[in-house]
C-alpha positions as semicolon CSV with decimal commas, in nm:
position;residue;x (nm);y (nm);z (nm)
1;X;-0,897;0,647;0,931
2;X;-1,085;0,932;0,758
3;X;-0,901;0,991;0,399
4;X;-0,914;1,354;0,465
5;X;-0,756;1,318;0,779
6;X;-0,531;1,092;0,701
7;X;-0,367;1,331;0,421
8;X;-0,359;1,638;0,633
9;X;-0,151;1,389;0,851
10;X;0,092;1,274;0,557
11;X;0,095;1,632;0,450
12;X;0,253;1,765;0,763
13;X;0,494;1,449;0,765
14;X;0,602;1,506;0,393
15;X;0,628;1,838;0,455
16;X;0,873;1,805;0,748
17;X;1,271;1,804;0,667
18;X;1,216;1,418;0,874
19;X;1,003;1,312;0,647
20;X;1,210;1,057;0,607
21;X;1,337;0,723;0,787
22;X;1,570;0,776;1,092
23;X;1,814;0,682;0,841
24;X;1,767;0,949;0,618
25;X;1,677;1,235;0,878
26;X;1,967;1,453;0,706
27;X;1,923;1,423;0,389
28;X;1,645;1,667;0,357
29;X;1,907;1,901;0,350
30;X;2,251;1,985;0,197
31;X;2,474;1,635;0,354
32;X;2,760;1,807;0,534
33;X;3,044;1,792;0,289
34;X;3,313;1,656;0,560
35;X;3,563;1,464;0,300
36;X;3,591;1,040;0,394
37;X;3,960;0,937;0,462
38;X;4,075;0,824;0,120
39;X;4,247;0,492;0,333
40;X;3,876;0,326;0,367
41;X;3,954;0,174;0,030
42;X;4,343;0,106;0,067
43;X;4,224;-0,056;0,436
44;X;3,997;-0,275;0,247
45;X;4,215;-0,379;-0,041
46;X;4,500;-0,471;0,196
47;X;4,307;-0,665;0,470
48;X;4,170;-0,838;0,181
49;X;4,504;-1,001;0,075
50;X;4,570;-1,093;0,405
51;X;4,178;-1,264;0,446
52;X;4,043;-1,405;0,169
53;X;3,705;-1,414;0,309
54;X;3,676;-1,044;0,282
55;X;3,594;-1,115;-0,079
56;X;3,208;-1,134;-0,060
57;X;3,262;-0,771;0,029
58;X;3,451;-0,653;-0,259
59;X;3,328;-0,408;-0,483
60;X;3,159;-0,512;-0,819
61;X;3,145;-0,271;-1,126
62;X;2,994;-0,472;-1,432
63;X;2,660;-0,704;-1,496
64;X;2,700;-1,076;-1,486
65;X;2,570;-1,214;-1,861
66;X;2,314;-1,491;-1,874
67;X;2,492;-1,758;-1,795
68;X;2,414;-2,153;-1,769
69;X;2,599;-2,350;-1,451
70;X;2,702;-2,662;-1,352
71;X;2,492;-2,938;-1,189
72;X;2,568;-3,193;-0,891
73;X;2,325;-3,402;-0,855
74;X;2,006;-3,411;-1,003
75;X;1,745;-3,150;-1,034
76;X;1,412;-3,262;-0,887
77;X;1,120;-3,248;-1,162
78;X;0,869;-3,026;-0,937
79;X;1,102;-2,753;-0,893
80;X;1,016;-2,446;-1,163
81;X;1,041;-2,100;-1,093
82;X;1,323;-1,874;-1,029
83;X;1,519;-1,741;-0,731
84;X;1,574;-1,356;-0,721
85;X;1,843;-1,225;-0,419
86;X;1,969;-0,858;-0,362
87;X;2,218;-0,722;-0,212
88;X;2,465;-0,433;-0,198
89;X;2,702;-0,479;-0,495
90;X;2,872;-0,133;-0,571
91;X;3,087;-0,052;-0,312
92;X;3,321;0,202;-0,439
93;X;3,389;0,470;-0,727
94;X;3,721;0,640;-0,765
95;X;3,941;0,667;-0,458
96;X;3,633;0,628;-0,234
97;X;3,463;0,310;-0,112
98;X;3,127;0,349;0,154
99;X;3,208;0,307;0,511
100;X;2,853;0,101;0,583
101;X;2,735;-0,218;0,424
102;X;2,443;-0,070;0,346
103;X;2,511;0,186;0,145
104;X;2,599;-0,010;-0,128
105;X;2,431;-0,010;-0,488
106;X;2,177;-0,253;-0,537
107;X;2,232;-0,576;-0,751
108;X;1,984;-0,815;-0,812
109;X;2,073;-1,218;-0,920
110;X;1,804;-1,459;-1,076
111;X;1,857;-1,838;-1,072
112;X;1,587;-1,972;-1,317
113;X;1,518;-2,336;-1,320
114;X;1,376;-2,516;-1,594
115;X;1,374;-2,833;-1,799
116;X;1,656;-2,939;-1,645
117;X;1,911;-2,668;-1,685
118;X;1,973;-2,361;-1,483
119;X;2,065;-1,994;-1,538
120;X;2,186;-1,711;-1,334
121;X;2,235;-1,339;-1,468
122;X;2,320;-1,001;-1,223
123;X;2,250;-0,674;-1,300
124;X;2,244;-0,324;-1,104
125;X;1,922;-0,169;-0,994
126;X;1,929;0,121;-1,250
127;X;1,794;0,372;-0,995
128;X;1,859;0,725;-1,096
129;X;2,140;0,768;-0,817
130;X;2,314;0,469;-0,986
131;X;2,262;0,568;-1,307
132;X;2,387;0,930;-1,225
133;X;2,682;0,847;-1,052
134;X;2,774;0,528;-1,355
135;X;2,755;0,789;-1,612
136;X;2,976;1,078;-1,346
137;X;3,256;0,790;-1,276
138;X;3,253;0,910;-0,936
139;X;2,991;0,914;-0,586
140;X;2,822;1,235;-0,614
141;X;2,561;1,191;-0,315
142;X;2,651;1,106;0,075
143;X;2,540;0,812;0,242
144;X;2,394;0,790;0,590
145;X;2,733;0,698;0,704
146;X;2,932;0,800;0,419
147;X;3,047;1,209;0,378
148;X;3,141;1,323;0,022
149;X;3,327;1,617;-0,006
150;X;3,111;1,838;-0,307
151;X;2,839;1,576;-0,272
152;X;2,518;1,738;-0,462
153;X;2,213;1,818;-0,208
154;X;1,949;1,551;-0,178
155;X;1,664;1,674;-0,169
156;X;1,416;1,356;-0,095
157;X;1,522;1,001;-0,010
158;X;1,480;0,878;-0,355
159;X;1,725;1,062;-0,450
160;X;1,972;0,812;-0,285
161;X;1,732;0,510;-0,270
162;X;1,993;0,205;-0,333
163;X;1,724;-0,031;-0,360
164;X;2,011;-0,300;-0,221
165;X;1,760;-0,499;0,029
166;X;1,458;-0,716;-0,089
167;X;1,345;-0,788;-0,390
168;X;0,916;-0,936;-0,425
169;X;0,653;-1,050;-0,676
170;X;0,388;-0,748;-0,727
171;X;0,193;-0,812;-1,038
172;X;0,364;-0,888;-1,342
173;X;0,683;-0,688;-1,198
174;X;0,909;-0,721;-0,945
175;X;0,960;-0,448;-0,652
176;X;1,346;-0,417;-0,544
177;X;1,353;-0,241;-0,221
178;X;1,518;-0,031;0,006
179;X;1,412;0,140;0,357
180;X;1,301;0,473;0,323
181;X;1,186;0,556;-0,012
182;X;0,939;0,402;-0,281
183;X;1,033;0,042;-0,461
184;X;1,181;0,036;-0,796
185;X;0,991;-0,200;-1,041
186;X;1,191;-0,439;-1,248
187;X;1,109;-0,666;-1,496
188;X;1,167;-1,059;-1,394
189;X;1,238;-1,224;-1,675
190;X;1,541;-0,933;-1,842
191;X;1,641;-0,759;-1,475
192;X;1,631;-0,456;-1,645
193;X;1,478;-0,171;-1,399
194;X;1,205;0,091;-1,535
195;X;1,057;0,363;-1,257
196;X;0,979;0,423;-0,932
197;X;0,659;0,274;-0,782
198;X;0,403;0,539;-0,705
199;X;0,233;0,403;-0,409
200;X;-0,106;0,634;-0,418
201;X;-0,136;0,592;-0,790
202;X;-0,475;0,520;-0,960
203;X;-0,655;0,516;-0,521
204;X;-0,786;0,805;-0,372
205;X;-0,449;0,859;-0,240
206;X;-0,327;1,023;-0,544
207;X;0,056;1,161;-0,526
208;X;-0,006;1,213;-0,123
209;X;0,235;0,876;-0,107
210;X;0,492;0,955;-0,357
211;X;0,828;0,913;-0,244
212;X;0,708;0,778;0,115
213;X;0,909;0,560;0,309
214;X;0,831;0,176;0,227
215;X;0,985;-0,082;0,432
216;X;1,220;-0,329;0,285
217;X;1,004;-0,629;0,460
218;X;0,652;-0,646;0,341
219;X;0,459;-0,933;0,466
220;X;0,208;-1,120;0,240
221;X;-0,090;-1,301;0,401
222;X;-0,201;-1,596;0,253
223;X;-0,490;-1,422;0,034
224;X;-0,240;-1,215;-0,095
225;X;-0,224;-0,886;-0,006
226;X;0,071;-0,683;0,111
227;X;0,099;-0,506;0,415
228;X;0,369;-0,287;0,523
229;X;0,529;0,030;0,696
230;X;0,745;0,345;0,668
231;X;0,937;0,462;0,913
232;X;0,943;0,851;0,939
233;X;1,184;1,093;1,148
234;X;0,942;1,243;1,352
235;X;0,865;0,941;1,550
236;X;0,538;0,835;1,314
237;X;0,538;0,569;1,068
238;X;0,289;0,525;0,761
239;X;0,091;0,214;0,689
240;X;0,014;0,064;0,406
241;X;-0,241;-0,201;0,311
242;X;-0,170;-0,316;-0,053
243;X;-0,383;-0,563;-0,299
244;X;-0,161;-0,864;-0,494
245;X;-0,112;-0,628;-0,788
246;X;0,000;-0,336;-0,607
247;X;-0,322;-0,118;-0,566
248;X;-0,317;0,086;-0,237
249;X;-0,636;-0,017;-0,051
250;X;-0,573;0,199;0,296
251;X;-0,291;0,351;0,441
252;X;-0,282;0,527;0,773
253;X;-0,010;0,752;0,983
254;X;0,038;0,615;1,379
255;X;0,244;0,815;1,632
256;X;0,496;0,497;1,701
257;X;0,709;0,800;1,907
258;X;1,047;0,630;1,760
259;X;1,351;0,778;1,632
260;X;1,564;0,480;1,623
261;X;1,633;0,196;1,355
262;X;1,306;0,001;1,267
263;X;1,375;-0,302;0,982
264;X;1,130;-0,563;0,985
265;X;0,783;-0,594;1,095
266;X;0,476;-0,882;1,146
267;X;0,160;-0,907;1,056
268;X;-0,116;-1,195;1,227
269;X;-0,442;-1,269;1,064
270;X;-0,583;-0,981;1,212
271;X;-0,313;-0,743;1,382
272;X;0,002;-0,586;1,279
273;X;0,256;-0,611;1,516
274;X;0,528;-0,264;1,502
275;X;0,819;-0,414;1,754
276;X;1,050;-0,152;1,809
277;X;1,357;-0,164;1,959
278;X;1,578;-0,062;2,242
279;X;1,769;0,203;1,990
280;X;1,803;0,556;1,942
281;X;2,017;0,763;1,714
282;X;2,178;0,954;1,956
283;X;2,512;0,823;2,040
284;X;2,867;0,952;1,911
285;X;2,987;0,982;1,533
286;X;2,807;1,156;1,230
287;X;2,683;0,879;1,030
288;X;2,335;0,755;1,120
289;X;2,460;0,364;1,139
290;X;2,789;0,491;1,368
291;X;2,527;0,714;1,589
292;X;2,265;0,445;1,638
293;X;2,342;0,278;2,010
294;X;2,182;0,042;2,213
295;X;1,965;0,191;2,513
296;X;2,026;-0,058;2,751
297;X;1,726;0,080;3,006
298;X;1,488;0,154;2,679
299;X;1,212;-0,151;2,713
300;X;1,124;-0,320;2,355
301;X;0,804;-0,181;2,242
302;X;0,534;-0,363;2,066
303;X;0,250;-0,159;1,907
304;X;-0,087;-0,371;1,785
305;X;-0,265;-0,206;1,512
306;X;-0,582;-0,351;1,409
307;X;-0,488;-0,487;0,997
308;X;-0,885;-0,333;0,927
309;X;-0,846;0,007;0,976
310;X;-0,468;0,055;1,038
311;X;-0,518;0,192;1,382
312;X;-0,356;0,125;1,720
313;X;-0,527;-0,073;1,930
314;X;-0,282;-0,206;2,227
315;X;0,089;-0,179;2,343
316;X;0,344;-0,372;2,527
317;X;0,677;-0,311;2,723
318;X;0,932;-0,624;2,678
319;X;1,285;-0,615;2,792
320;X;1,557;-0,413;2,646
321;X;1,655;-0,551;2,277
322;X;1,751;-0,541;1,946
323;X;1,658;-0,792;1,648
324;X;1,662;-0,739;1,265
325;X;1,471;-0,984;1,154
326;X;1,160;-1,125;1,259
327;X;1,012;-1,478;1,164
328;X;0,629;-1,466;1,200
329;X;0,328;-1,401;1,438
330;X;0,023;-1,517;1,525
331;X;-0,253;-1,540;1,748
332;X;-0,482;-1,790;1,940
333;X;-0,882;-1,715;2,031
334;X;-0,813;-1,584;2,375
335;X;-0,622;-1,246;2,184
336;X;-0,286;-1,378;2,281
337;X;-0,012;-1,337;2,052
338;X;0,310;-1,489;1,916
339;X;0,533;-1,391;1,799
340;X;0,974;-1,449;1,746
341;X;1,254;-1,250;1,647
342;X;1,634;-1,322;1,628
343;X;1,723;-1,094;1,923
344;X;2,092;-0,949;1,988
345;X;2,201;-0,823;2,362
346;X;2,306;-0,504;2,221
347;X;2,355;-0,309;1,867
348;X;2,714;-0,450;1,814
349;X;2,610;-0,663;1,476
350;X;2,542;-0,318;1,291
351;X;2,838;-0,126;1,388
352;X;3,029;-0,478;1,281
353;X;2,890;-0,382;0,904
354;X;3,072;-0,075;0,898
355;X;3,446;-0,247;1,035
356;X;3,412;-0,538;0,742
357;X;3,384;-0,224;0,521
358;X;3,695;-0,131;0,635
359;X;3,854;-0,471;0,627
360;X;3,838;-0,509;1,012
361;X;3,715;-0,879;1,113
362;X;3,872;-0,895;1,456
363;X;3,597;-0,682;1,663
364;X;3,376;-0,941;1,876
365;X;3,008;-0,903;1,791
366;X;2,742;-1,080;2,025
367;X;2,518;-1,307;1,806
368;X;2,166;-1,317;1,739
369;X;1,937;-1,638;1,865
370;X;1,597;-1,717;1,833
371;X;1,372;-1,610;2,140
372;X;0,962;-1,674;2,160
373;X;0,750;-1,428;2,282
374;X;0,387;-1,493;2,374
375;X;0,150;-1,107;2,450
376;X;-0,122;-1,185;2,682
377;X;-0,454;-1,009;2,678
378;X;-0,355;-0,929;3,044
379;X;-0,056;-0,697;2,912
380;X;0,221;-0,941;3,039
381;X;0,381;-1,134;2,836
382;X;0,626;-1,468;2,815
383;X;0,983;-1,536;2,647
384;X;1,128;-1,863;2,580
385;X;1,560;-1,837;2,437
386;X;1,633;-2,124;2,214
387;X;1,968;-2,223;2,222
388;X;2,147;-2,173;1,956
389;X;2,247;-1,880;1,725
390;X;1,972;-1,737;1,413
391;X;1,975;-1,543;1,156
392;X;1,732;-1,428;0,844
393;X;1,418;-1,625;0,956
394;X;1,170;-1,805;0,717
395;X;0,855;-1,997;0,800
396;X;0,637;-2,108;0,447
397;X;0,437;-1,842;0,277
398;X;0,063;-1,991;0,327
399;X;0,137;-1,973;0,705
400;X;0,245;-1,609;0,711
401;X;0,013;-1,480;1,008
402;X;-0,099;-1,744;1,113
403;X;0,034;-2,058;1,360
404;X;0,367;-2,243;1,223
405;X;0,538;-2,477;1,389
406;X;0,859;-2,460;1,191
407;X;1,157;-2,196;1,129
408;X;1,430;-2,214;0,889
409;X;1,701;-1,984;0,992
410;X;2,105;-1,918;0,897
411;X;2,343;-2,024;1,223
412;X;2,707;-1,949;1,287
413;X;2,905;-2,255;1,416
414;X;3,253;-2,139;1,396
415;X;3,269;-1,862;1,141
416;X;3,297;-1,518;1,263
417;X;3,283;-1,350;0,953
418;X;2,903;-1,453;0,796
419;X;2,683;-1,733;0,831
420;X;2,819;-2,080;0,835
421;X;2,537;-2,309;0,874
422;X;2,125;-2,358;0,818
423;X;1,869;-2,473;1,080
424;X;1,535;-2,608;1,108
425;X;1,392;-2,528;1,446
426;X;1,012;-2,718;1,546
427;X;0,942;-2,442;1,777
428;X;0,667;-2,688;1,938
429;X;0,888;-2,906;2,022
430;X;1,237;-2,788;2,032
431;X;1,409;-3,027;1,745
432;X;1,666;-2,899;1,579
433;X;1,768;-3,010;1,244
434;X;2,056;-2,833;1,079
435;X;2,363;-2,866;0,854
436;X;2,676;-2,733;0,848
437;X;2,848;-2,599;0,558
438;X;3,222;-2,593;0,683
439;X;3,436;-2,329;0,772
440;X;3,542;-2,242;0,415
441;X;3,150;-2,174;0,335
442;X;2,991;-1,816;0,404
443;X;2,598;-1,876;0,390
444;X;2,334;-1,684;0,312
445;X;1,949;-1,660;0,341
446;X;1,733;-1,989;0,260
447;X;1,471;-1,968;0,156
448;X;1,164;-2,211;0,123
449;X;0,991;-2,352;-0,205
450;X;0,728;-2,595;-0,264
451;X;0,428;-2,637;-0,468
452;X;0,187;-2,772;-0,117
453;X;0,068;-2,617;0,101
454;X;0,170;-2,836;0,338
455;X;0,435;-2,709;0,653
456;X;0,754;-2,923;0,598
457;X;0,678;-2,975;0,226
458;X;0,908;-2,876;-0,061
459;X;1,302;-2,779;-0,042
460;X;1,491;-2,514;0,141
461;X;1,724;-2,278;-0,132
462;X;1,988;-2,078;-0,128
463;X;2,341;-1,955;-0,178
464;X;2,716;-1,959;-0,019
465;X;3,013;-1,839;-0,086
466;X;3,284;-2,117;-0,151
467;X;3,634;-1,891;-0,012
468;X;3,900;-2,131;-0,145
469;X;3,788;-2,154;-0,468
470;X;3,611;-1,756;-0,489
471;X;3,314;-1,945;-0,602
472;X;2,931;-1,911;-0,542
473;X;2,733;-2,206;-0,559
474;X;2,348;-2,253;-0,488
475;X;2,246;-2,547;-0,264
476;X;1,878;-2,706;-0,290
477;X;1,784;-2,945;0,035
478;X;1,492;-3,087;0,127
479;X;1,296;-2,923;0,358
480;X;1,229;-3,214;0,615
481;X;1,576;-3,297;0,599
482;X;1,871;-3,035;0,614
483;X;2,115;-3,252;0,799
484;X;2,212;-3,490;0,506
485;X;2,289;-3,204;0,239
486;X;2,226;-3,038;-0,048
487;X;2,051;-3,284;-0,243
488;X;2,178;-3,080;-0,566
489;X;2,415;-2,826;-0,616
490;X;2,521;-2,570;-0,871
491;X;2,811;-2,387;-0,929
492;X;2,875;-2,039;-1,084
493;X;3,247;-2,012;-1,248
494;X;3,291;-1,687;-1,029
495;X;3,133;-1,558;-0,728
496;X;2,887;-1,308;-0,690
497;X;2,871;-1,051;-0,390
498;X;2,738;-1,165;-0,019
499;X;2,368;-1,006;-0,013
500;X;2,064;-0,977;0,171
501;X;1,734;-1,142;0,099
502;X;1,517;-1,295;-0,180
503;X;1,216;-1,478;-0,291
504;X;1,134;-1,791;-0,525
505;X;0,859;-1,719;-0,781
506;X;0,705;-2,047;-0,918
507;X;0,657;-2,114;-1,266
């Protein structure tokens, strides 16, 4: 796309009070000031001693110190690096607690591994909300769900960027991010956060990408550059084409003509695939989350935008859906495409975020399970449901794009509440291997580590939530062989909150 262009473009979209995400639409303006009952917090703190499980939802208000844990088992020798997770830790200030899981202040964890020992340390993403609001004692912005009565104007999404959802390696920094505003860059090896990133900075993009909406999923391809997307109000979203250390090497504006809720993304070696929902923000309540339904004659679109020039080149109607997260795509000579996604019937799973908020665990929520798509040149397509529930999706990180056989994905067996269970699905073949944690176990991503570049190499990571004993612990497998356990296991003398997604940076 013409650079000249292209600005005008961003110009008119930064200029427009929905600028930003779907999410955000309102906060362009003065948040309407309609107080939130003062019971959201009692709710919570009484359900709570009634179900102990509620407790990966509870609010957190200090850092967790450097701190070494305790070993079962015995750490393999190839296994250096450090896992970083995020999630929504601060939950509530005063009398007030957020009515939406994702609300939530960000907290990032590190597990480092090294000479035999391990170390974990938490702290808040110091974004200037945070620090605002730390140093007020009190919430002093709305949410998209959550009304404050006196809360100060925002004025651009940054100024209530949480930066609560993913956390990657850019550089010699780390980028915590959020959905609709810029990533906040942290240091890996202290936690401690400095600035915002400016996307446009030292490229002939300049400031025209400050403050932009920047996806909380950006894909790396093997050679290691970062592609991603913003989601804006007014139906277009920005893309952004990214070197390993950050530097903007093309970004673009498409007319996606989408209002709704628009997480994750793909990329294949030569496409990027935008699949959007069957969503808009149009149903009752005033929160964004609580207006969000499911459109249940709205087609799934998929937009293909040539990676090159970050232009649309083809798009395809599937039927109606909703998924979060989506695993990987790729494509074979012919121009067909594949692709998968953890699909849900309906929008039920978000609304669900907002009732554990609240305390409320009873409200049936359809689950998510893993369904293959194949795009043919043609414009039909093909969709294959494996059995089975999914959740959070990994495939290994030199395979991102292109053709993998294998995906590593969180399962519910009997638990309600979270995740219960990990999987291994050979989606050549259909073999499932998988192990279940038990029902006092609330699981969370895995995610994949290994020094080959080899599918099926290395060990699977990650964390759970031990109820009984209000105890995290971090569980290392290997990869080819979920079904007979952790092969080590760590424990942390406390637990830490139930969060989103991470990475593992090898040393």
């Amino acid at each position: 796309m013409n650079r000249r262009h292209f600005i005008k473009n961003l110009s008119m979209v930064a200029g427009s009070s929905l600028a930003m995400a779907p999410g955000m639409q309102a906060l362009a303006k003065i948040i309407d000031p309609v107080p939130m009952p003062l019971s959201t917090k009692a709710q919570f703190a009484r359900a709570l001693q009634d179900n102990p499980a509620l407790i990966g939802f509870a609010n957190v208000t200090e850092n967790f110190a450097l701190k070494a844990l305790t070993i079962e088992g015995k750490m393999p020798g190839d296994l250096k690096g450090t896992l970083y997770r995020i999630g929504p830790a601060g939950h509530e200030r005063g009398n007030l607690r957020y009515r939406h899981l994702f609300e939530g202040d960000g907290m990032l964890h590190s597990f480092n591994f090294g000479n035999g020992k391990l170390f974990h340390q938490g702290k808040f993403i110091n974004t200037p909300k945070f620090a605002r609001e730390q140093q007020a004692g009190k919430f002093l912005y709305s949410g998209p769900d959550t009304k404050i009565a006196g809360a100060l104007a925002v004025h651009h999404a940054d100024s209530i960027n949480s930066s609560n959802t993913n956390v990657i390696s850019v550089g010699d920094k780390l980028w915590t991010l959020w959905e609709a505003g810029s990533p906040m860059q942290v240091n890996p090896q202290t936690l401690n956060s400095s600035d915002w990133v400016n996307l446009g900075q030292n490229s002939p993009f300049g400031q025209s990408l400050k403050g932009m909406p920047f996806s909380a999923h950006p894909k790396i391809d093997p050679g290691g550059d970062i592609f991603n997307f913003g989601l804006n109000g007014n139906g277009q979203a920005v893309l952004y084409h990214l070197s390993a250390n950050g530097q903007m090497k093309n970004a673009a504006v498409v007319d996606a003509g989408y209002r709704g809720m628009l997480h994750d993304f793909l990329i294949t070696h030569k496409h990027i695939l935008l699949i959007l929902p069957s969503l808009s923000p149009n149903g009752a309540g005033k929160g964004f989350f609580e207006r969000t339904r499911f459109e249940k004659e709205q087609p799934m679109r998929v937009l293909v935008i040539d990676k090159a020039h970050l232009t649309l080149k083809k798009s395809y109607q599937l039927p109606p859906g909703f998924a979060f997260h989506f695993g990987n795509a790729w494509e074979e000579r012919d121009g067909s495409i594949h692709f998968d996604a953890s699909l849900y019937p309906d929008v039920g799973s978000l609304h669900n975020l907002s009732a554990l908020m609240q305390g409320e665990t009873g409200k049936h929520t359809n689950r998510s399970q893993t369904v293959l798509y194949t795009l043919k040149p043609n414009g039909g397509f093909t969709e294959q449901y494996i059995d089975g529930d999914s959740e959070f999706p990994r495939i290994y990180d030199h395979l991102v794009g292109h053709r993998n056989r294998l995906l590593y994905t969180t399962g519910n067996k009997n638990n309600t509440l979270w995740a219960d269970s990990i999987r291994r699905l050979n989606t050549d073949t259909g073999a499932v291997d998988e192990y279940y944690y038990g029902e006092d176990y609330l699981v969370e991503e895995h995610v994949i580590t290994t020094n080959k570049a080899r599918e099926g190499s290395g060990y699977l990571l990650g964390t759970a939530l031990h109820v009984p004993s209000k105890r995290t612990c971090l569980n290392l497998f290997q990869a080819d062989n979920l079904s007979q356990g952790p092969i080590m296991r760590a424990w942390l003398p406390y637990h830490i909150p139930l969060g989103f997604h991470g990475s593992f940076l090898r040393s």
